[in-house]
CSV table of C-alpha atoms and ligand atoms in Angstrom, one decimal:
chain,number,residue,atom,x,y,z
A,3,MET,CA,25.9,-99.0,-65.4
A,4,SER,CA,25.2,-97.8,-68.9
A,5,LYS,CA,27.9,-95.8,-70.6
A,6,ARG,CA,27.0,-92.5,-72.3
A,7,GLN,CA,26.3,-92.7,-76.0
A,8,VAL,CA,26.8,-89.5,-78.0
A,9,SER,CA,24.6,-89.2,-81.1
A,10,VAL,CA,25.6,-88.0,-84.5
A,11,ASP,CA,23.4,-84.9,-84.0
A,12,GLU,CA,25.0,-84.0,-80.7
A,13,THR,CA,28.4,-84.5,-82.2
A,14,ALA,CA,27.4,-82.1,-85.0
A,15,ILE,CA,26.3,-79.5,-82.5
A,16,ILE,CA,29.6,-79.8,-80.6
A,17,GLU,CA,31.4,-79.3,-83.9
A,18,ARG,CA,29.4,-76.3,-84.9
A,19,ALA,CA,30.1,-74.8,-81.4
A,20,ARG,CA,33.9,-75.0,-82.2
A,21,GLN,CA,33.3,-72.8,-85.2
A,22,VAL,CA,31.6,-69.9,-83.4
A,23,LEU,CA,32.6,-70.2,-79.7
A,24,PRO,CA,36.2,-69.7,-78.4
A,25,ALA,CA,37.3,-73.2,-77.2
A,26,GLY,CA,34.0,-74.5,-78.4
A,27,GLY,CA,32.0,-73.5,-75.4
A,28,PHE,CA,30.5,-70.9,-73.1
A,29,GLY,CA,33.6,-71.0,-70.9
A,30,ASN,CA,31.9,-72.7,-68.0
A,31,VAL,CA,32.7,-76.4,-67.9
A,32,THR,CA,35.6,-78.4,-69.3
A,33,PHE,CA,33.6,-81.3,-70.8
A,34,ASP,CA,31.6,-81.5,-74.0
A,35,VAL,CA,27.9,-82.1,-73.3
A,36,VAL,CA,25.0,-80.2,-74.8
A,37,LEU,CA,22.0,-80.2,-72.6
A,38,SER,CA,18.5,-79.8,-73.9
A,39,GLU,CA,16.2,-80.4,-70.9
A,40,GLY,CA,15.9,-80.5,-67.2
A,41,ARG,CA,13.2,-81.8,-64.9
A,42,GLY,CA,13.4,-82.1,-61.1
A,43,GLY,CA,16.9,-83.5,-60.2
A,44,HIS,CA,17.6,-84.8,-63.7
A,45,VAL,CA,18.8,-83.3,-67.1
A,46,TRP,CA,18.9,-84.8,-70.6
A,47,ASP,CA,21.5,-84.1,-73.3
A,48,GLU,CA,20.9,-83.7,-77.1
A,49,SER,CA,21.6,-87.5,-77.5
A,50,GLY,CA,18.8,-88.3,-75.1
A,51,ASN,CA,21.1,-89.4,-72.3
A,52,GLU,CA,19.7,-88.8,-68.8
A,53,TYR,CA,21.8,-87.6,-65.9
A,54,ILE,CA,21.2,-87.1,-62.2
A,55,ASP,CA,22.1,-83.4,-62.1
A,56,PHE,CA,24.5,-82.3,-59.3
A,57,LEU,CA,25.5,-79.3,-61.3
A,58,LEU,CA,22.1,-77.6,-61.0
A,59,GLY,CA,23.1,-74.8,-63.5
A,60,SER,CA,26.0,-74.0,-61.2
A,61,GLY,CA,23.7,-73.8,-58.2
A,62,PRO,CA,20.5,-71.8,-59.0
A,63,MET,CA,18.2,-74.8,-59.4
A,64,LEU,CA,18.0,-75.6,-55.6
A,65,VAL,CA,14.4,-76.7,-55.9
A,66,GLY,CA,15.0,-78.7,-59.1
A,67,HIS,CA,14.4,-77.9,-62.8
A,68,CYS,CA,11.0,-76.9,-63.9
A,69,HIS,CA,9.4,-76.9,-60.4
A,70,PRO,CA,5.7,-76.4,-61.3
A,71,ASP,CA,5.3,-73.4,-59.0
A,72,VAL,CA,8.3,-71.7,-60.5
A,73,THR,CA,7.3,-72.5,-64.1
A,74,GLN,CA,3.8,-71.2,-63.5
A,75,ALA,CA,5.0,-67.9,-62.0
A,76,VAL,CA,7.4,-67.4,-64.9
A,77,GLN,CA,4.7,-68.2,-67.5
A,78,ASP,CA,2.2,-65.9,-65.9
A,79,GLN,CA,4.7,-63.0,-66.1
A,80,VAL,CA,6.1,-63.8,-69.5
A,81,ALA,CA,2.5,-63.6,-70.9
A,82,LYS,CA,2.4,-60.0,-69.5
A,83,GLY,CA,5.8,-58.8,-70.6
A,84,SER,CA,9.4,-59.7,-70.1
A,85,THR,CA,11.2,-56.6,-69.0
A,86,PHE,CA,10.2,-52.9,-68.2
A,87,PHE,CA,13.3,-51.2,-66.7
A,88,VAL,CA,11.1,-49.4,-64.2
A,89,ASN,CA,9.9,-50.9,-60.9
A,90,ASN,CA,7.7,-54.0,-61.0
A,91,ALA,CA,5.8,-55.6,-58.1
A,92,HIS,CA,7.6,-59.0,-58.3
A,93,GLY,CA,10.9,-57.3,-57.7
A,94,ILE,CA,9.6,-55.4,-54.8
A,95,ASP,CA,8.0,-58.5,-53.3
A,96,LEU,CA,11.4,-60.3,-53.8
A,97,ALA,CA,13.3,-57.5,-52.0
A,98,GLU,CA,10.8,-57.8,-49.1
A,99,ALA,CA,11.3,-61.5,-49.0
A,100,ILE,CA,15.1,-61.0,-48.9
A,101,VAL,CA,14.9,-58.4,-46.1
A,102,GLU,CA,12.7,-60.8,-44.1
A,103,ALA,CA,15.0,-63.7,-44.6
A,104,VAL,CA,18.6,-62.4,-44.5
A,105,PRO,CA,19.8,-61.1,-41.2
A,106,CYS,CA,21.9,-58.2,-42.5
A,107,ALA,CA,19.5,-57.2,-45.2
A,108,GLU,CA,17.6,-53.9,-44.6
A,109,LYS,CA,17.8,-52.7,-48.2
A,110,VAL,CA,18.3,-54.6,-51.5
A,111,ARG,CA,19.7,-53.5,-54.9
A,112,PHE,CA,19.2,-55.9,-57.8
A,113,VAL,CA,21.7,-56.6,-60.5
A,114,SER,CA,21.9,-59.5,-63.0
A,115,THR,CA,25.0,-61.6,-61.9
A,116,GLY,CA,26.9,-62.6,-58.8
A,117,SER,CA,30.0,-60.9,-60.3
A,118,GLU,CA,28.2,-57.6,-60.4
A,119,ALA,CA,26.8,-58.1,-56.9
A,120,THR,CA,30.3,-58.5,-55.3
A,121,PHE,CA,31.7,-55.7,-57.6
A,122,TYR,CA,29.1,-53.3,-56.3
A,123,ALA,CA,29.3,-54.5,-52.7
A,124,MET,CA,33.0,-53.5,-52.8
A,125,ARG,CA,32.1,-50.2,-54.5
A,126,VAL,CA,29.5,-49.5,-51.8
A,127,ALA,CA,32.1,-50.2,-49.1
A,128,ARG,CA,34.5,-47.7,-50.8
A,129,ALA,CA,31.9,-45.0,-51.2
A,130,HIS,CA,30.8,-45.4,-47.6
A,131,THR,CA,34.2,-45.2,-46.1
A,132,GLY,CA,35.9,-42.9,-48.6
A,133,ARG,CA,38.8,-45.5,-48.6
A,134,ASP,CA,40.1,-47.7,-51.4
A,135,LYS,CA,41.6,-51.0,-50.4
A,136,ILE,CA,39.7,-54.3,-49.9
A,137,ILE,CA,40.9,-57.4,-48.0
A,138,LYS,CA,40.1,-60.7,-49.7
A,139,PHE,CA,41.2,-64.2,-48.8
A,140,GLU,CA,43.6,-66.3,-50.8
A,141,GLY,CA,41.6,-68.9,-52.7
A,142,GLY,CA,38.3,-67.0,-52.4
A,143,PHE,CA,36.2,-66.6,-55.5
A,144,HIS,CA,34.0,-63.6,-55.9
A,145,GLY,CA,33.3,-63.6,-59.7
A,146,MET,CA,35.0,-62.1,-62.6
A,147,SER,CA,35.6,-58.4,-61.9
A,148,ASP,CA,39.2,-57.0,-61.9
A,149,TYR,CA,39.0,-56.7,-58.1
A,150,ALA,CA,37.6,-60.1,-57.5
A,151,LEU,CA,40.1,-62.1,-59.7
A,152,MET,CA,43.0,-61.6,-57.3
A,153,SER,CA,44.8,-64.6,-55.7
A,154,MET,CA,41.9,-66.9,-56.3
A,155,ALA,CA,44.1,-69.6,-57.5
A,156,PRO,CA,47.7,-68.4,-57.6
A,157,ALA,CA,50.1,-71.1,-58.9
A,158,ARG,CA,52.9,-69.6,-56.8
A,159,PRO,CA,51.4,-67.8,-53.9
A,160,GLY,CA,53.4,-64.7,-52.8
A,161,ASN,CA,53.8,-63.1,-49.5
A,162,PHE,CA,50.7,-61.8,-47.8
A,163,PRO,CA,49.1,-59.3,-48.4
A,164,GLN,CA,50.5,-59.0,-52.0
A,165,ALA,CA,47.8,-59.8,-54.6
A,166,THR,CA,48.4,-61.9,-57.7
A,167,PRO,CA,46.0,-61.4,-60.7
A,168,ASP,CA,44.3,-64.6,-61.8
A,169,THR,CA,43.7,-63.5,-65.4
A,170,ALA,CA,45.3,-61.6,-68.2
A,171,GLY,CA,43.8,-58.2,-68.9
A,172,ILE,CA,43.7,-56.6,-65.4
A,173,PRO,CA,45.4,-53.2,-65.2
A,174,ALA,CA,48.6,-53.7,-63.1
A,175,LYS,CA,47.5,-51.0,-60.6
A,176,VAL,CA,44.4,-52.9,-59.5
A,177,SER,CA,46.6,-55.4,-57.6
A,178,ASP,CA,47.7,-52.6,-55.3
A,179,GLU,CA,44.1,-52.1,-54.2
A,180,ILE,CA,43.5,-55.6,-53.0
A,181,LEU,CA,45.2,-57.1,-49.9
A,182,ILE,CA,45.3,-60.8,-49.6
A,183,ALA,CA,44.9,-62.6,-46.3
A,184,PRO,CA,45.0,-66.4,-45.4
A,185,PHE,CA,41.6,-67.9,-44.9
A,186,ASN,CA,41.0,-69.3,-41.4
A,187,ASP,CA,44.0,-67.4,-39.9
A,188,ALA,CA,42.2,-65.0,-37.7
A,189,GLU,CA,45.4,-63.6,-36.2
A,190,THR,CA,46.9,-62.6,-39.5
A,191,ALA,CA,43.6,-61.2,-40.9
A,192,VAL,CA,42.9,-59.2,-37.8
A,193,SER,CA,46.4,-57.7,-37.8
A,194,LEU,CA,46.1,-56.8,-41.5
A,195,ILE,CA,42.8,-55.1,-40.7
A,196,ARG,CA,44.4,-53.2,-37.8
A,197,GLU,CA,47.5,-52.2,-39.8
A,198,HIS,CA,45.6,-51.0,-42.9
A,199,LYS,CA,42.5,-49.6,-41.2
A,200,ASP,CA,43.1,-46.0,-42.5
A,201,GLU,CA,43.1,-47.1,-46.1
A,202,LEU,CA,40.8,-50.1,-45.8
A,203,ALA,CA,37.3,-49.9,-47.4
A,204,GLY,CA,36.1,-53.4,-46.7
A,205,VAL,CA,36.7,-57.1,-46.1
A,206,ILE,CA,35.1,-59.6,-48.4
A,207,VAL,CA,34.9,-63.3,-47.6
A,208,GLU,CA,33.1,-66.4,-48.7
A,209,PRO,CA,31.8,-67.7,-45.3
A,210,LEU,CA,32.6,-71.2,-46.5
A,211,GLN,CA,35.5,-70.7,-48.9
A,212,ARG,CA,35.1,-73.0,-51.9
A,213,MET,CA,34.9,-76.3,-49.9
A,214,ILE,CA,36.8,-75.1,-46.8
A,215,PRO,CA,34.6,-74.5,-43.8
A,216,PRO,CA,35.4,-71.6,-41.5
A,217,LYS,CA,37.2,-72.6,-38.3
A,218,ALA,CA,35.2,-71.9,-35.1
A,219,GLY,CA,35.5,-68.2,-34.3
A,220,PHE,CA,37.1,-67.2,-37.6
A,221,LEU,CA,34.1,-65.3,-39.0
A,222,GLN,CA,33.4,-63.8,-35.6
A,223,ALA,CA,37.0,-62.6,-35.4
A,224,LEU,CA,36.5,-60.8,-38.7
A,225,ARG,CA,33.3,-59.4,-37.5
A,226,ASP,CA,34.8,-58.1,-34.3
A,227,ALA,CA,37.9,-56.5,-35.9
A,228,THR,CA,36.0,-54.9,-38.7
A,229,ARG,CA,33.4,-53.4,-36.3
A,230,GLU,CA,36.2,-52.2,-34.0
A,231,HIS,CA,37.9,-50.4,-36.9
A,232,GLY,CA,34.9,-49.1,-38.8
A,233,VAL,CA,35.5,-51.3,-41.8
A,234,PRO,CA,32.5,-52.8,-43.6
A,235,LEU,CA,32.4,-56.7,-43.6
A,236,ILE,CA,31.0,-58.2,-46.8
A,237,PHE,CA,29.8,-61.8,-47.0
A,238,ASP,CA,29.8,-63.2,-50.5
A,239,GLU,CA,26.6,-65.3,-50.3
A,240,VAL,CA,26.2,-65.9,-54.0
A,241,VAL,CA,26.6,-69.6,-53.4
A,242,THR,CA,25.5,-69.9,-49.7
A,243,GLY,CA,22.5,-67.6,-49.8
A,244,PHE,CA,19.2,-69.4,-49.2
A,245,ARG,CA,21.2,-72.7,-49.6
A,246,PHE,CA,22.9,-73.3,-46.2
A,247,ALA,CA,19.7,-72.0,-44.5
A,248,TYR,CA,16.8,-69.8,-45.5
A,249,GLY,CA,18.8,-66.9,-44.0
A,250,GLY,CA,22.0,-68.1,-45.8
A,251,ALA,CA,25.5,-68.6,-44.2
A,252,GLN,CA,25.0,-65.6,-41.9
A,253,GLU,CA,22.1,-67.5,-40.3
A,254,PHE,CA,24.0,-70.9,-40.5
A,255,TYR,CA,27.1,-69.6,-38.8
A,256,GLY,CA,25.5,-67.0,-36.7
A,257,VAL,CA,27.7,-64.1,-37.8
A,258,GLU,CA,26.1,-61.0,-39.4
A,259,PRO,CA,28.0,-58.9,-42.0
A,260,ASP,CA,27.3,-55.3,-43.0
A,261,LEU,CA,26.7,-56.2,-46.6
A,262,CYS,CA,26.2,-59.3,-48.6
A,263,ALA,CA,26.2,-60.4,-52.3
A,264,LEU,CA,23.4,-62.7,-53.3
A,265,GLY,CA,22.8,-64.6,-56.6
A,266,LYS,CA,22.0,-68.0,-57.9
A,267,VAL,CA,19.0,-69.2,-55.8
A,268,ILE,CA,17.3,-65.8,-55.7
A,269,GLY,CA,16.8,-65.7,-59.4
A,270,GLY,CA,15.3,-69.2,-59.6
A,271,GLY,CA,17.3,-70.0,-62.7
A,272,TYR,CA,17.0,-66.6,-64.3
A,273,PRO,CA,19.6,-63.8,-64.4
A,274,LEU,CA,19.2,-62.0,-61.1
A,275,ALA,CA,21.5,-61.2,-58.2
A,276,ALA,CA,21.6,-58.6,-55.5
A,277,ILE,CA,23.6,-56.5,-53.0
A,278,ALA,CA,21.9,-56.5,-49.6
A,279,GLY,CA,22.8,-54.9,-46.4
A,280,ARG,CA,22.3,-52.5,-43.6
A,281,ASP,CA,20.5,-49.2,-44.5
A,282,LYS,CA,23.5,-47.2,-43.4
A,283,PHE,CA,25.7,-48.7,-46.1
A,284,MET,CA,23.0,-49.2,-48.8
A,285,ALA,CA,22.2,-45.5,-48.5
A,286,VAL,CA,25.0,-44.8,-50.9
A,287,PHE,CA,22.7,-46.0,-53.7
A,288,ASP,CA,20.3,-43.1,-52.8
A,289,GLY,CA,21.7,-39.8,-54.1
A,290,ALA,CA,19.3,-37.8,-51.9
A,291,VAL,CA,20.7,-39.4,-48.8
A,292,ALA,CA,24.3,-39.9,-49.7
A,293,GLY,CA,25.0,-36.6,-51.4
A,294,PRO,CA,27.0,-36.1,-54.6
A,295,GLU,CA,30.4,-37.1,-53.2
A,296,ARG,CA,29.3,-40.5,-51.8
A,297,THR,CA,26.6,-41.6,-54.3
A,298,VAL,CA,27.2,-44.9,-56.0
A,299,LYS,CA,26.1,-45.1,-59.6
A,300,GLN,CA,24.4,-48.3,-60.5
A,301,ILE,CA,22.0,-49.0,-63.3
A,302,GLY,CA,21.4,-52.2,-65.2
A,303,THR,CA,19.1,-53.0,-68.1
A,304,LEU,CA,17.7,-56.2,-66.6
A,305,SER,CA,18.0,-55.2,-62.9
A,306,GLY,CA,15.0,-56.6,-61.0
A,307,ASN,CA,13.7,-58.2,-64.1
A,308,PRO,CA,10.1,-59.3,-63.5
A,309,VAL,CA,10.4,-62.8,-64.9
A,310,ALA,CA,13.5,-63.5,-62.9
A,311,ALA,CA,12.0,-61.9,-59.8
A,312,ALA,CA,8.8,-64.0,-60.2
A,313,ALA,CA,11.0,-67.2,-60.5
A,314,GLY,CA,13.0,-66.2,-57.4
A,315,LEU,CA,9.9,-65.5,-55.4
A,316,ALA,CA,8.3,-68.8,-56.3
A,317,THR,CA,11.6,-70.6,-55.5
A,318,LEU,CA,11.8,-68.9,-52.0
A,319,GLU,CA,8.2,-69.9,-51.4
A,320,VAL,CA,9.1,-73.6,-52.1
A,321,LEU,CA,12.1,-73.3,-49.7
A,322,ARG,CA,9.8,-71.9,-47.0
A,323,GLN,CA,7.8,-75.1,-47.0
A,324,PRO,CA,8.3,-77.1,-43.8
A,325,GLY,CA,11.1,-79.7,-44.0
A,326,ALA,CA,12.7,-78.3,-47.2
A,327,TYR,CA,16.1,-77.7,-45.7
A,328,GLU,CA,15.9,-80.9,-43.7
A,329,THR,CA,15.3,-82.8,-46.9
A,330,ILE,CA,18.2,-81.1,-48.8
A,331,PHE,CA,20.6,-81.7,-45.8
A,332,ALA,CA,19.5,-85.4,-45.5
A,333,THR,CA,20.1,-86.0,-49.2
A,334,GLY,CA,23.5,-84.3,-49.1
A,335,ARG,CA,24.5,-86.1,-45.9
A,336,ALA,CA,23.7,-89.5,-47.5
A,337,LEU,CA,25.8,-88.6,-50.6
A,338,MET,CA,28.7,-87.3,-48.6
A,339,GLU,CA,28.8,-90.4,-46.3
A,340,GLY,CA,28.5,-92.8,-49.3
A,341,LEU,CA,31.3,-91.0,-51.1
A,342,THR,CA,33.5,-91.1,-48.1
A,343,ALA,CA,32.9,-94.8,-47.7
A,344,SER,CA,33.7,-95.5,-51.3
A,345,LEU,CA,37.0,-93.5,-51.1
A,346,ALA,CA,38.0,-95.7,-48.1
A,347,LYS,CA,36.9,-98.9,-49.8
A,348,HIS,CA,39.1,-98.3,-52.8
A,349,GLY,CA,42.0,-97.0,-50.8
A,350,ILE,CA,42.0,-93.6,-52.5
A,351,GLU,CA,43.5,-90.7,-50.6
A,352,GLY,CA,40.9,-88.0,-50.4
A,353,GLN,CA,38.2,-86.5,-48.2
A,354,VAL,CA,34.7,-85.1,-48.7
A,355,MET,CA,34.5,-81.5,-47.8
A,356,GLY,CA,31.8,-78.9,-47.7
A,357,VAL,CA,28.3,-79.0,-46.2
A,358,PRO,CA,25.4,-81.3,-47.3
A,359,PRO,CA,23.8,-78.9,-49.8
A,360,MET,CA,27.2,-78.4,-51.5
A,361,PHE,CA,30.3,-80.5,-51.3
A,362,ASP,CA,33.1,-82.3,-53.2
A,363,VAL,CA,35.9,-84.7,-52.8
A,364,VAL,CA,39.4,-83.2,-52.4
A,365,PHE,CA,42.0,-85.7,-53.4
A,366,LYS,CA,44.4,-85.0,-50.5
A,367,ALA,CA,44.6,-86.2,-46.9
A,368,GLY,CA,45.1,-84.1,-43.8
A,369,GLU,CA,43.5,-81.1,-42.3
A,370,LEU,CA,42.8,-78.6,-45.2
A,371,THR,CA,41.9,-75.2,-43.7
A,372,ASP,CA,43.2,-72.8,-46.3
A,373,TYR,CA,44.1,-72.5,-50.0
A,374,ARG,CA,47.8,-73.4,-49.5
A,375,ALA,CA,46.9,-76.6,-47.7
A,376,THR,CA,44.6,-77.6,-50.6
A,377,MET,CA,47.3,-76.8,-53.2
A,378,GLY,CA,48.8,-80.3,-53.4
A,379,ALA,CA,45.4,-81.9,-54.1
A,380,ASP,CA,45.4,-83.9,-57.3
A,381,MET,CA,43.1,-81.8,-59.5
A,382,SER,CA,43.5,-84.3,-62.4
A,383,MET,CA,41.7,-86.8,-60.2
A,384,ASN,CA,38.8,-84.4,-59.9
A,385,LYS,CA,38.6,-84.1,-63.7
A,386,ARG,CA,38.9,-87.9,-64.1
A,387,PHE,CA,36.2,-88.5,-61.4
A,388,THR,CA,33.9,-86.0,-63.1
A,389,ALA,CA,34.4,-87.7,-66.5
A,390,GLU,CA,33.9,-91.2,-65.0
A,391,LEU,CA,30.6,-90.0,-63.4
A,392,LEU,CA,29.4,-88.2,-66.6
A,393,SER,CA,29.8,-91.5,-68.5
A,394,ARG,CA,27.7,-93.2,-65.8
A,395,GLY,CA,24.8,-90.7,-65.9
A,396,ILE,CA,25.9,-88.3,-63.2
A,397,LEU,CA,26.5,-84.6,-64.0
A,398,LYS,CA,28.6,-82.4,-61.7
A,399,GLY,CA,31.1,-79.6,-62.0
A,400,ASP,CA,34.8,-80.3,-61.7
A,401,ASN,CA,34.8,-78.9,-58.1
A,402,LYS,CA,31.4,-79.2,-56.7
A,403,PHE,CA,28.3,-81.3,-56.1
A,404,TYR,CA,25.1,-79.2,-55.7
A,405,VAL,CA,22.2,-81.0,-54.0
A,406,SER,CA,18.6,-80.1,-54.8
A,407,LEU,CA,15.3,-80.6,-53.0
A,408,ALA,CA,14.2,-82.6,-56.0
A,409,HIS,CA,16.8,-85.3,-55.7
A,410,THR,CA,15.1,-88.5,-54.5
A,411,ASP,CA,16.2,-91.5,-52.5
A,412,ALA,CA,16.4,-93.5,-55.8
A,413,ASP,CA,18.8,-90.8,-57.1
A,414,VAL,CA,20.9,-91.2,-54.0
A,415,THR,CA,21.1,-95.0,-54.4
A,416,GLN,CA,22.0,-94.7,-58.1
A,417,ALA,CA,24.5,-91.9,-57.5
A,418,LEU,CA,26.2,-93.9,-54.7
A,419,ALA,CA,26.6,-96.9,-57.0
A,420,ALA,CA,28.1,-94.6,-59.7
A,421,PHE,CA,30.5,-93.1,-57.2
A,422,ASP,CA,31.7,-96.5,-56.2
A,423,GLU,CA,32.1,-97.7,-59.8
A,424,ALA,CA,33.9,-94.6,-60.8
A,425,LEU,CA,36.3,-94.7,-57.9
A,426,GLY,CA,36.8,-98.4,-58.5
A,427,ALA,CA,37.8,-97.6,-62.1
A,428,ILE,CA,40.2,-94.9,-61.0
A,429,ALA,CA,41.7,-97.2,-58.3
A,430,ALA,CA,42.2,-100.0,-60.9
A,431,ASP,CA,44.3,-97.6,-63.0
A,432,ASN,CA,46.5,-96.3,-60.2
B,1,PLP,C1,31.1,-67.2,-54.3
B,1,PLP,C2,30.8,-66.7,-55.6
B,1,PLP,N1,30.7,-65.4,-55.8
B,1,PLP,C3,30.4,-64.8,-57.0
B,1,PLP,C4,30.2,-65.6,-58.1
B,1,PLP,C5,29.9,-65.0,-59.4
B,1,PLP,O1,28.5,-65.2,-59.8
B,1,PLP,P1,28.1,-65.2,-61.3
B,1,PLP,O2,28.6,-66.4,-62.0
B,1,PLP,O3,26.6,-65.1,-61.2
B,1,PLP,O4,28.6,-63.9,-61.9
B,1,PLP,C6,30.2,-67.0,-58.0
B,1,PLP,C7,29.9,-67.9,-59.1
B,1,PLP,O5,29.9,-69.1,-59.0
B,1,PLP,C8,30.5,-67.6,-56.7
B,1,PLP,O6,30.6,-68.9,-56.5
């Protein structure tokens, strides 16, 4: 399989990036590659190297790059104007499509990023309840806000429910507002909800946390306990929304939260995200209903941007076509099974975790049901695997494969051969 060649031009661009960007990049990935083009399930770099793309722009490109329907919808709107700040029909159509699809969605408020969506979902929960604290799960990722970056990847996990900030620059007091619970431990989570109910504004959870699936009954236990104690339950569906099923993880797992955060797929590759939920909670965005004490302030220059909304709508239309999810799941399943077989063939300790539209290999054996269990996993192996694949024409993030509707059987065949070669090279060195 051909090794990646980096041209003089791309090397020069990478060098220029070092002059003007901290660490030479946008902060998103650890490897140096400058992409210039994407079509279907493939992308090309500035040197002209072609890759099968399992990064998918970190998830939004579920129907593939430059899907003709999405491109057409975007071009039609761009020709008529790019942003207005007031309502536009595409944004209203997209909100209707979300309400129709997502079980908990009765109202929708648009923002531009997933980080904003989770940030505002937590604010909505606080405004609705008049309480401050939020339970989140250790290892869970909800974007970049001060409240979200708590115990996402603690090097030395403390005692539950003490939160550990994941970044410099967060005011010390914020840690006191977040209570950390162990994912998949319903008993501990429920007892924390019960114990803190009088100060608890909400519980936020990734329905499938990173690559760890919820144990049977875990999400339902959260649902039952939050309902019993009048605490809003927030699903972070930035990744899972419209990916696990048209109705997202809440449809896939059959558990309905009060609020959810959406992003990635609903913007069709453009900056658009949303908070969606039951009217009763979303009413805090409406000053006339909520009253001055409970109204949540929320304005955004690009909220509901018409180009992004047109792209999102066209994307959802593609996903509604018969067989779309069956195809994505079949592709993902074939990749997961092939990767599992190659790990076994080369005697590498590891397991493929996740669901077919989104998975990765975790280089550790045994049952991994929470963050602490995954801690001993060899992350350097993930970096090596990603690098080996990159050099063989496969692009992925360090911790995830995203599968698209545009990936073909030929892509699967080529990817499986690359997985096997890459793991063979790793095994030979170990
Ligand atoms: C579960 C989850 N929540 C929130 C976010 C933040 O979204 P964004 O990068 O659009 O701010 C991400 C991003 O990957 C995510 O995976």
